[in-house]
Amino acid sequence: MKSPLSLAALAIAAALSACATPTTAAQPAAKAPAGPKAMVAAANPLAVEAGLKVLRAGGTAVDAAVAVQATLGLVEPQSSGLGGGSFMTYYDAKTKQVTAYNGRETAPMGATPKLFYGDDGKPLNRMTAILSGRSTGVPGAIAMLHLAQSQHGKLAWKDLFGEAERLADGGFPVPGRMAAAAASKAGQAATPDAIAYFTKPDGTKVQAGEIMKNPAYAATVRKIAAEGPKALLEGEIAQAIVDKVHEGALPGTLSLADLKAYRPKSEAGLCRPYRIYIVCVPGAPSGGPAVLEGLGILGHTPIDKHRNDVEGWYLFSQASRLMYADRDRYIGDPDFVSVPVEGLLDPAYVAERAKLIGPAPAASVAPGKPKGAGPRAPDATQEVHGTTHLVIVDQWGNVVSMTTTVESIFGSGRMVHGFFLNNQLTDFSFTPEERDGAPAANAVAPGKRPRSSMAPAIVLDKNHRFVAAVGSPGGPSILAYNLKALVGMLDWKLPVQDAIALPNMIAGGSFYAAEVDKFSPELRAGLEAKGVKLTAGFGAEGSGLHGIEMTPQGLRGGADPRREGVAKAP
Ligand code: GLU
């Protein structure tokens, strides 16, 4: 991928396109605001507290992110953990630069394009693939955090795991969502490892509010604290991961060499102007480019003048359809396939895409032909929901926006040393090519990282000052959730909490999945009259948006009311 535009160039572009509309949430005060200067927003209050402790001890946002992740892996294991991967967008207050860290899992060197085909020569059933040893990629979240912490941390790495260790050893109250996931009918909750972990001596499953311990997890975080990511990627735990993925009828090929070879990556954040702002995300294979394209398309519409009304949601739905069509066709790991990110975000291309939005929905939306795009087959990737998002701002103004995942709930449902293994490789396209022979951008290849929808965003003003950060889990719906929250804040000028609470709508192809009951009858009727019929489904309620924004009074946070998280200042 080409390096993104420099922030300076973007600032000029943003200034040129700036309209005079003031923002309620975005204007940093001339003198230091009296309100909160630091904050943590994440999906679980215990994890938020772990982050706040680090901030109170003089740690940076990245230091706190390590503690939050270590704790989430214990109290929200259905979403993320030591066995998973992550994308993190980081804003450095001193240099005003944005860096994107890529801790995405890699496929083992033994993986083949038909990794998820059965002996019958057909793609495996999705749940069979998830639960198999083939679904696990090399976990990258801890290695990524270690890289970021070595560059932007102040405290010692070894001191960032105390809270996770204390809770794992001493016990923690089981959160409602964790208990519900453990009791759910999901195949991952019915594996021998998950049953053993969540079942009490009396044979019943753990209940919300009961105290649970995980001494194996405590031992693992102690080892990670002492040795860094090597503790996971080499030695005893690495061997346990390898053994675990080789169990069962469809063993994976993950090897000690694959684990040892893992390297997290970092690059300049992918930043583009949006109205008077600059929005930064990670590049491919994350969902970042798609969110920027969605915003780019909306930038050619008057959505900013249609706050939460029929026309506003209509424009949102049609831009989403175009965004998904392109992302599904073109995004993959740029180390393996050419991904036309520059073409997709080219202002002329985006303007052409925006022209496809007419007064009534087009019968169908096809991917466009951005510059640099090779022939690509329709995509056969299917994602499910098991991920989390956190945002942290420290006392110096540094910002972490991080989406982190084990892919589906409890990943592959296989556990070693107190944590679940990811099933991230099922984020690859199950089929490598179509009948016409065109390759899928997101086909499996050895060492390749699967496409992700995760798109942790950071918004700056034209002087590169922090405006807001937001992101969400939700599988493919992440793109729509993030786009909604960004439109809510940047176009509709809503406080981050209200932008997060806006109803979710996921429009792609010919469907308009939504939290139907959260749209007023007037909005529903108005949209239907325009040809947009909202239907329940697609896990539309599955967002877990967390965000923080700067206001003249200091920081203000938002936590998705659909989950159990909070946003708190130290
Ligand atoms: N595995 C998905 C991705 O990386 C995320 C799944 C989820 O959000 O639950 O895009």
XYZ file of C-alpha atoms and ligand atoms in Angstrom:
580
model
C 0.000 0.000 0.000
C 1.253 3.469 -0.768
C 1.976 5.657 2.194
C -1.013 7.775 3.137
C -1.216 11.487 2.502
C 0.756 13.461 4.995
C -1.233 15.068 7.753
C -0.067 18.472 6.586
C -1.546 17.930 3.130
C -4.724 16.713 4.726
C -4.939 19.743 6.940
C -4.834 21.970 3.885
C -7.467 19.861 2.150
C -9.648 19.912 5.230
C -9.255 23.652 5.594
C -10.193 24.201 1.958
C -13.283 22.058 2.280
C -14.196 23.463 5.654
C -17.674 24.828 6.018
C -18.477 27.410 8.627
C -20.582 25.059 10.744
C -19.390 25.159 14.321
C -19.258 21.922 16.230
C -20.467 21.314 19.737
C -18.013 18.566 20.417
C -14.906 19.410 18.525
C -13.512 22.766 19.483
C -10.744 22.395 22.013
C -10.846 25.305 24.433
C -8.210 27.982 24.190
C -7.094 27.299 27.759
C -6.990 23.914 29.409
C -10.512 22.673 30.108
C -11.564 22.173 33.703
C -13.146 18.752 33.065
C -11.564 15.335 32.609
C -8.187 15.244 30.869
C -7.883 11.474 30.828
C -10.434 8.699 30.368
C -10.987 5.022 29.648
C -14.003 3.680 27.734
C -14.324 -0.086 27.393
C -16.845 -2.908 27.462
C -16.409 -3.963 31.094
C -16.129 -1.863 34.283
C -13.409 -4.090 35.800
C -11.292 -3.643 32.700
C -11.919 0.108 32.741
C -10.789 0.194 36.374
C -7.608 -1.687 35.472
C -6.867 0.980 32.864
C -7.659 3.818 35.252
C -5.247 2.389 37.847
C -2.473 2.509 35.273
C -3.365 6.082 34.320
C -3.391 7.097 38.003
C 0.053 5.550 38.419
C 1.374 7.855 35.701
C 0.980 5.448 32.809
C 0.240 6.416 29.226
C -2.748 5.460 27.107
C -0.787 2.534 25.667
C 0.289 1.391 29.144
C -3.365 1.430 30.168
C -4.403 -0.432 26.999
C -2.164 -3.341 28.041
C -3.903 -3.538 31.430
C -7.362 -3.207 29.882
C -6.661 -5.966 27.351
C -5.195 -8.277 29.994
C -8.345 -7.799 32.101
C -10.819 -8.084 29.202
C -9.296 -11.451 28.322
C -10.428 -12.619 31.757
C -13.791 -10.914 32.226
C -14.931 -10.757 28.584
C -13.341 -13.904 27.098
C -16.187 -14.211 24.611
C -14.831 -11.130 22.847
C -11.059 -10.785 23.032
C -7.991 -12.016 24.816
C -4.449 -13.266 24.928
C -5.242 -15.723 22.136
C -6.614 -13.122 19.715
C -5.622 -10.280 17.411
C -6.183 -6.565 17.160
C -5.902 -3.308 15.271
C -4.963 -0.174 17.178
C -4.945 3.442 16.027
C -2.701 5.670 18.122
C -2.491 9.467 18.320
C 0.679 10.911 19.739
C -0.139 14.283 21.325
C 3.431 15.561 21.101
C 4.102 14.847 17.433
C 0.422 14.976 16.410
C 1.087 11.876 14.315
C -1.266 8.930 13.981
C 0.133 5.406 13.847
C -1.781 2.234 13.002
C -0.675 -0.967 14.704
C -1.560 -4.279 13.099
C -1.752 -7.249 15.462
C -3.880 -9.301 13.106
C -3.417 -13.062 13.256
C -1.464 -14.775 10.488
C -2.274 -18.037 8.716
C 0.241 -20.825 9.299
C 2.748 -21.612 6.563
C 0.925 -24.889 6.048
C -2.366 -23.179 5.155
C -3.699 -23.697 1.645
C -6.301 -21.722 -0.346
C -8.724 -24.555 0.348
C -8.104 -24.559 4.108
C -11.830 -24.651 4.772
C -12.772 -27.365 2.294
C -13.862 -30.790 3.481
C -12.912 -34.177 2.088
C -15.952 -33.968 -0.164
C -14.317 -31.080 -2.022
C -16.868 -28.561 -0.761
C -16.447 -25.634 1.676
C -16.992 -26.716 5.275
C -20.053 -25.777 7.234
C -19.202 -22.548 9.029
C -19.525 -23.812 12.617
C -17.515 -26.933 11.775
C -14.744 -24.676 10.501
C -14.866 -22.392 13.551
C -14.595 -25.259 16.015
C -11.842 -27.008 14.080
C -8.118 -26.634 14.683
C -7.830 -25.021 11.263
C -9.475 -21.782 12.321
C -6.721 -20.594 14.672
C -4.170 -18.076 13.457
C -1.058 -16.907 15.284
C -2.325 -14.594 18.048
C -1.064 -11.044 17.593
C -2.764 -8.784 20.160
C -0.136 -9.110 22.896
C 2.791 -8.815 20.474
C 1.183 -5.696 19.002
C 0.663 -4.131 22.416
C 4.256 -4.934 23.343
C 5.516 -3.153 20.231
C 3.307 -0.109 20.881
C 4.196 -0.059 24.578
C 7.921 -0.191 23.829
C 7.421 2.971 21.736
C 4.804 4.872 23.741
C 4.787 3.453 27.274
C 6.183 5.060 30.426
C 5.668 2.324 33.015
C 7.489 -0.998 32.975
C 5.719 -3.689 30.895
C 5.967 -6.078 33.834
C 3.880 -3.745 35.997
C 0.854 -3.610 33.691
C -0.680 -6.993 34.478
C -1.233 -6.697 38.238
C -4.963 -6.109 38.108
C -5.623 -8.968 35.671
C -3.512 -11.276 37.802
C -5.257 -10.186 41.020
C -8.722 -10.749 39.557
C -7.767 -14.097 38.039
C -6.215 -15.367 41.277
C -8.553 -13.752 43.787
C -11.752 -14.028 41.788
C -14.054 -11.654 39.922
C -17.832 -11.309 39.726
C -19.024 -13.005 36.536
C -20.404 -10.341 34.179
C -23.899 -10.886 32.800
C -22.778 -11.060 29.196
C -20.114 -13.637 29.953
C -22.616 -15.814 31.833
C -25.131 -15.441 29.003
C -22.530 -16.383 26.394
C -21.456 -19.407 28.455
C -25.089 -20.523 28.775
C -25.891 -19.843 25.126
C -26.516 -22.465 22.481
C -23.404 -21.375 20.547
C -21.240 -24.300 19.498
C -18.208 -22.590 21.030
C -19.876 -22.698 24.462
C -20.491 -26.433 24.079
C -16.885 -27.513 23.520
C -15.258 -29.720 26.178
C -12.929 -26.850 27.159
C -15.717 -24.265 27.479
C -17.921 -26.665 29.433
C -15.053 -27.514 31.783
C -14.251 -23.831 32.283
C -17.774 -22.572 32.897
C -19.217 -25.497 34.859
C -19.211 -25.436 38.654
C -18.575 -28.534 40.791
C -22.343 -28.989 41.168
C -22.628 -29.425 37.405
C -24.372 -26.134 36.662
C -22.948 -23.244 34.651
C -21.595 -20.123 36.338
C -24.183 -17.417 36.925
C -23.852 -13.662 36.641
C -22.525 -12.162 39.853
C -20.910 -15.353 41.139
C -17.231 -15.187 41.913
C -15.044 -17.001 39.431
C -11.302 -17.633 39.504
C -8.904 -18.553 36.729
C -5.509 -19.411 38.264
C -4.201 -20.677 34.927
C -4.888 -17.232 33.444
C -3.082 -15.595 36.381
C -0.039 -17.774 35.705
C -0.139 -16.891 31.998
C -0.273 -13.139 32.588
C 2.568 -13.447 35.130
C 4.635 -15.130 32.439
C 3.693 -12.506 29.830
C 4.551 -9.775 32.345
C 7.960 -11.322 32.918
C 8.854 -12.407 29.378
C 6.751 -10.326 26.979
C 5.021 -11.888 23.957
C 7.646 -14.636 23.845
C 5.728 -16.170 26.737
C 2.909 -16.946 24.295
C 4.777 -17.418 21.046
C 7.602 -19.660 22.251
C 8.015 -22.382 24.841
C 5.444 -24.186 26.925
C 2.361 -22.113 26.070
C 3.211 -22.067 22.346
C 3.513 -25.848 22.467
C 0.126 -26.084 24.174
C -1.420 -23.924 21.420
C 0.110 -26.134 18.735
C -1.071 -29.320 20.459
C -4.554 -27.890 20.904
C -5.051 -26.991 17.241
C -3.894 -30.453 16.203
C -6.674 -32.105 18.224
C -9.773 -33.488 16.548
C -10.956 -34.432 13.103
C -9.846 -31.308 11.195
C -6.441 -30.457 12.674
C -4.714 -27.203 11.825
C -1.117 -26.974 10.711
C -0.090 -24.188 13.112
C 3.484 -24.887 14.246
C 6.000 -23.580 16.744
C 7.812 -21.971 13.806
C 4.629 -20.108 12.792
C 4.216 -18.744 16.318
C 7.852 -17.749 16.678
C 7.837 -15.978 13.310
C 4.961 -13.644 14.218
C 5.706 -9.921 13.876
C 3.192 -7.147 14.610
C 3.326 -4.248 12.190
C 2.982 -0.517 12.368
C 2.528 2.121 9.712
C 1.260 5.667 9.413
C -2.468 5.840 10.045
C -4.645 6.074 6.946
C -6.082 9.584 7.212
C -8.541 11.447 4.999
C -10.362 14.759 5.353
C -14.047 14.655 6.188
C -15.744 18.057 6.200
C -13.770 20.129 8.763
C -12.099 17.051 10.242
C -9.446 14.466 9.499
C -10.431 10.863 10.149
C -7.670 8.289 10.731
C -7.960 4.491 10.703
C -5.670 1.519 10.008
C -5.191 0.548 6.362
C -6.043 -2.797 4.750
C -6.743 -5.517 5.669
C -8.733 -3.661 8.354
C -12.164 -2.148 7.826
C -10.586 1.309 7.894
C -10.484 2.005 4.144
C -14.170 1.104 3.814
C -15.215 3.478 6.595
C -13.227 6.272 4.931
C -14.880 5.506 1.587
C -18.301 5.568 3.252
C -17.520 8.956 4.771
C -16.071 10.177 1.471
C -19.314 9.307 -0.304
C -21.396 10.968 2.408
C -19.215 14.063 2.116
C -20.867 14.628 -1.276
C -24.333 14.508 0.269
C -26.205 16.925 2.521
C -26.435 14.354 5.339
C -25.112 17.021 7.722
C -28.315 19.001 7.137
C -30.537 16.010 7.836
C -29.994 15.222 11.467
C -31.624 11.897 12.299
C -34.378 12.448 9.722
C -35.689 10.356 6.833
C -33.387 11.894 4.240
C -30.368 11.570 6.566
C -30.937 7.861 7.123
C -31.733 7.352 3.440
C -28.376 8.855 2.464
C -26.670 6.789 5.150
C -28.243 3.588 3.807
C -27.263 4.219 0.197
C -23.683 5.211 1.027
C -23.423 2.038 3.134
C -24.503 -0.162 0.246
C -21.795 1.348 -1.976
C -19.189 1.055 0.801
C -19.922 -2.637 1.375
C -19.944 -3.474 -2.329
C -16.409 -2.137 -2.782
C -15.003 -3.460 0.454
C -16.349 -6.965 -0.153
C -14.762 -7.053 -3.573
C -11.390 -5.447 -3.072
C -10.048 -5.625 0.474
C -7.498 -8.243 1.491
C -4.010 -8.323 2.997
C -1.907 -5.828 0.981
C 1.230 -7.894 1.631
C -0.327 -10.601 -0.543
C -2.751 -9.000 -2.999
C -2.837 -5.555 -4.521
C -5.498 -3.619 -2.668
C -6.578 -0.437 -4.464
C -6.847 1.700 -1.316
C -5.678 4.862 -3.062
C -8.121 4.210 -5.910
C -11.015 3.568 -3.554
C -10.361 6.814 -1.702
C -9.467 8.895 -4.741
C -11.684 12.018 -4.559
C -12.796 11.665 -8.189
C -13.710 8.002 -7.683
C -15.578 8.726 -4.470
C -17.469 11.548 -6.204
C -18.530 9.134 -8.974
C -19.723 6.623 -6.397
C -21.723 9.340 -4.627
C -23.499 10.172 -7.907
C -25.024 6.690 -7.817
C -27.191 7.808 -4.912
C -30.452 8.889 -6.528
C -33.851 9.825 -5.138
C -34.772 6.119 -4.937
C -32.494 3.174 -4.099
C -30.749 1.564 -7.070
C -32.119 -1.937 -7.639
C -28.655 -3.351 -7.067
C -25.222 -2.023 -6.171
C -22.109 -3.356 -7.828
C -18.532 -2.690 -6.833
C -16.926 0.157 -8.769
C -13.694 0.086 -10.722
C -11.205 2.098 -8.691
C -7.742 2.763 -10.091
C -5.368 -0.062 -9.364
C -8.096 -2.675 -9.012
C -7.372 -6.070 -10.503
C -10.082 -8.562 -11.393
C -11.619 -9.803 -8.183
C -14.209 -12.455 -7.503
C -17.274 -11.871 -5.388
C -16.358 -12.490 -1.835
C -17.444 -15.480 0.231
C -16.277 -14.260 3.631
C -18.648 -14.717 6.552
C -17.923 -13.055 9.888
C -19.578 -13.581 13.224
C -19.597 -11.523 16.408
C -17.027 -11.770 19.221
C -14.972 -8.639 19.576
C -14.613 -5.511 21.699
C -13.530 -1.885 21.387
C -11.713 0.370 23.835
C -10.644 3.993 23.794
C -8.167 5.581 26.200
C -6.915 9.154 26.527
C -4.065 9.862 28.938
C -3.115 13.016 30.842
C -0.797 14.100 28.014
C -3.525 13.805 25.396
C -2.252 10.610 23.747
C -5.082 8.451 22.432
C -5.569 4.723 21.880
C -8.502 3.499 19.780
C -8.279 -0.290 19.687
C -10.564 -3.034 18.417
C -9.553 -6.471 19.634
C -10.982 -9.908 18.951
C -10.955 -13.663 19.220
C -13.373 -13.559 16.202
C -16.499 -15.441 17.255
C -17.721 -15.825 20.847
C -15.001 -17.696 22.779
C -13.044 -17.940 19.497
C -12.735 -21.586 18.493
C -13.956 -22.723 21.920
C -10.553 -24.305 22.581
C -8.578 -23.249 25.639
C -4.977 -23.466 26.784
C -3.434 -22.026 29.959
C -6.623 -20.202 30.953
C -7.443 -18.448 27.659
C -9.382 -19.173 24.471
C -7.789 -19.599 21.058
C -9.033 -17.415 18.212
C -10.877 -18.652 15.131
C -9.739 -15.652 13.123
C -8.820 -17.622 10.014
C -12.516 -18.114 9.294
C -12.412 -14.394 8.426
C -10.803 -15.491 5.148
C -13.011 -16.158 2.146
C -13.923 -19.833 2.277
C -13.607 -20.046 -1.502
C -10.418 -18.806 -3.177
C -11.967 -18.032 -6.530
C -15.190 -17.909 -8.453
C -16.285 -20.051 -11.372
C -14.854 -17.512 -13.801
C -11.451 -18.059 -12.181
C -11.028 -14.540 -10.797
C -9.190 -14.636 -7.450
C -10.810 -13.495 -4.187
C -8.795 -10.711 -2.537
C -9.408 -12.370 0.814
C -8.439 -15.923 -0.167
C -6.341 -17.935 2.317
C -2.553 -17.996 1.839
C 0.306 -19.053 4.124
C 1.446 -16.198 6.374
C -1.431 -13.977 5.200
C -3.690 -11.956 7.520
C -7.435 -12.327 7.006
C -9.517 -9.325 6.076
C -11.076 -7.581 9.049
C -13.971 -5.226 9.551
C -12.342 -3.685 12.607
C -11.799 0.028 12.055
C -10.664 1.838 15.210
C -11.003 5.516 14.321
C -9.423 8.727 15.601
C -10.745 12.113 14.461
C -8.553 15.217 14.453
C -9.271 18.826 13.632
C -7.424 20.692 10.905
C -4.663 21.603 13.343
C -4.220 17.925 14.148
C -5.720 18.290 17.591
C -7.706 15.423 19.009
C -11.449 15.632 18.391
C -12.797 12.139 19.046
C -12.077 8.420 18.908
C -14.604 5.660 18.387
C -14.965 2.061 17.252
C -17.036 -1.065 17.656
C -17.173 -4.824 17.410
C -19.874 -6.424 15.285
C -18.325 -8.465 12.486
C -19.155 -6.958 9.096
C -21.632 -4.612 10.798
C -18.658 -2.789 12.351
C -18.416 -0.664 9.222
C -22.031 0.483 9.593
C -21.771 0.973 13.369
C -18.652 3.094 13.074
C -20.042 5.080 10.154
C -23.212 5.784 12.150
C -21.278 6.967 15.218
C -19.038 9.202 13.084
C -22.016 10.708 11.239
C -23.772 11.181 14.581
C -20.848 13.086 16.053
C -19.383 14.909 13.056
C -22.485 15.635 10.969
C -25.333 15.627 13.437
C -23.257 17.187 16.239
C -24.484 14.740 18.840
C -22.524 14.069 22.036
C -20.625 10.795 21.650
C -23.005 8.965 23.993
C -26.030 9.968 21.902
C -24.265 9.163 18.638
C -23.493 5.677 19.988
C -27.093 5.192 21.118
C -28.550 6.084 17.686
C -30.341 3.084 16.182
C -28.201 0.745 14.130
C -28.826 0.171 10.442
C -26.763 -2.119 8.234
C -27.497 -1.621 4.546
C -25.722 -3.840 2.053
C -26.766 -5.445 -1.207
C -30.547 -5.384 -1.131
C -31.122 -5.632 2.613
C -31.699 -2.979 5.262
C -31.151 -4.731 8.579
C -31.888 -2.516 11.541
C -32.904 -2.155 15.143
C -36.356 -1.557 13.729
C -38.091 -0.606 16.978
C -35.527 2.066 17.756
C -36.519 3.984 14.623
C -39.612 6.088 15.233
C -42.766 5.112 13.318
C -42.380 8.340 11.315
C -38.811 7.493 10.331
C -39.784 3.949 9.389
C -42.740 5.080 7.308
C -40.726 7.828 5.642
C -37.926 5.436 4.758
C -40.357 2.865 3.440
C -41.957 5.490 1.225
C -38.476 6.055 -0.235
C -37.981 2.350 -0.890
C -35.966 1.490 2.238
C -37.831 -1.190 4.191
C -36.143 -1.858 7.517
C -36.113 -5.437 8.736
C -34.778 -6.959 11.936
C -31.781 -9.212 11.596
C -28.093 -9.369 10.820
C -27.413 -8.936 14.551
C -28.272 -5.264 14.142
C -28.235 -4.834 17.911
C -24.728 -6.276 18.198
C -22.730 -3.067 18.384
C -20.353 -2.362 21.258
C -19.380 1.186 20.402
C -17.077 2.998 22.791
C -15.816 6.485 22.277
C -14.263 9.569 23.823
C -14.412 13.122 22.527
C -12.892 16.466 23.415
C -15.238 19.276 24.394
C -14.550 22.765 25.709
C -15.289 21.310 29.170
C -12.813 18.471 28.830
C -13.225 14.870 27.757
C -16.612 13.263 27.390
C -17.089 9.519 26.951
C -19.666 7.159 25.569
C -20.368 3.472 26.187
C -22.800 1.426 24.133
C -26.020 0.883 26.097
C -26.304 -2.459 24.273
C -23.316 -3.781 26.286
C -22.133 -3.437 29.878
C -19.235 -1.044 29.502
C -18.540 2.404 30.920
C -16.471 5.492 30.178
C -14.728 6.921 33.245
C -12.110 9.453 34.184
C -9.346 8.512 36.670
N -13.396 -11.028 13.260
C -14.045 -9.831 12.881
C -13.060 -8.877 12.249
O -11.917 -8.914 12.518
C -14.699 -9.139 14.003
C -15.785 -9.958 14.600
C -16.619 -9.167 15.553
O -16.652 -7.974 15.531
O -17.281 -9.789 16.354
O -13.437 -8.061 11.493
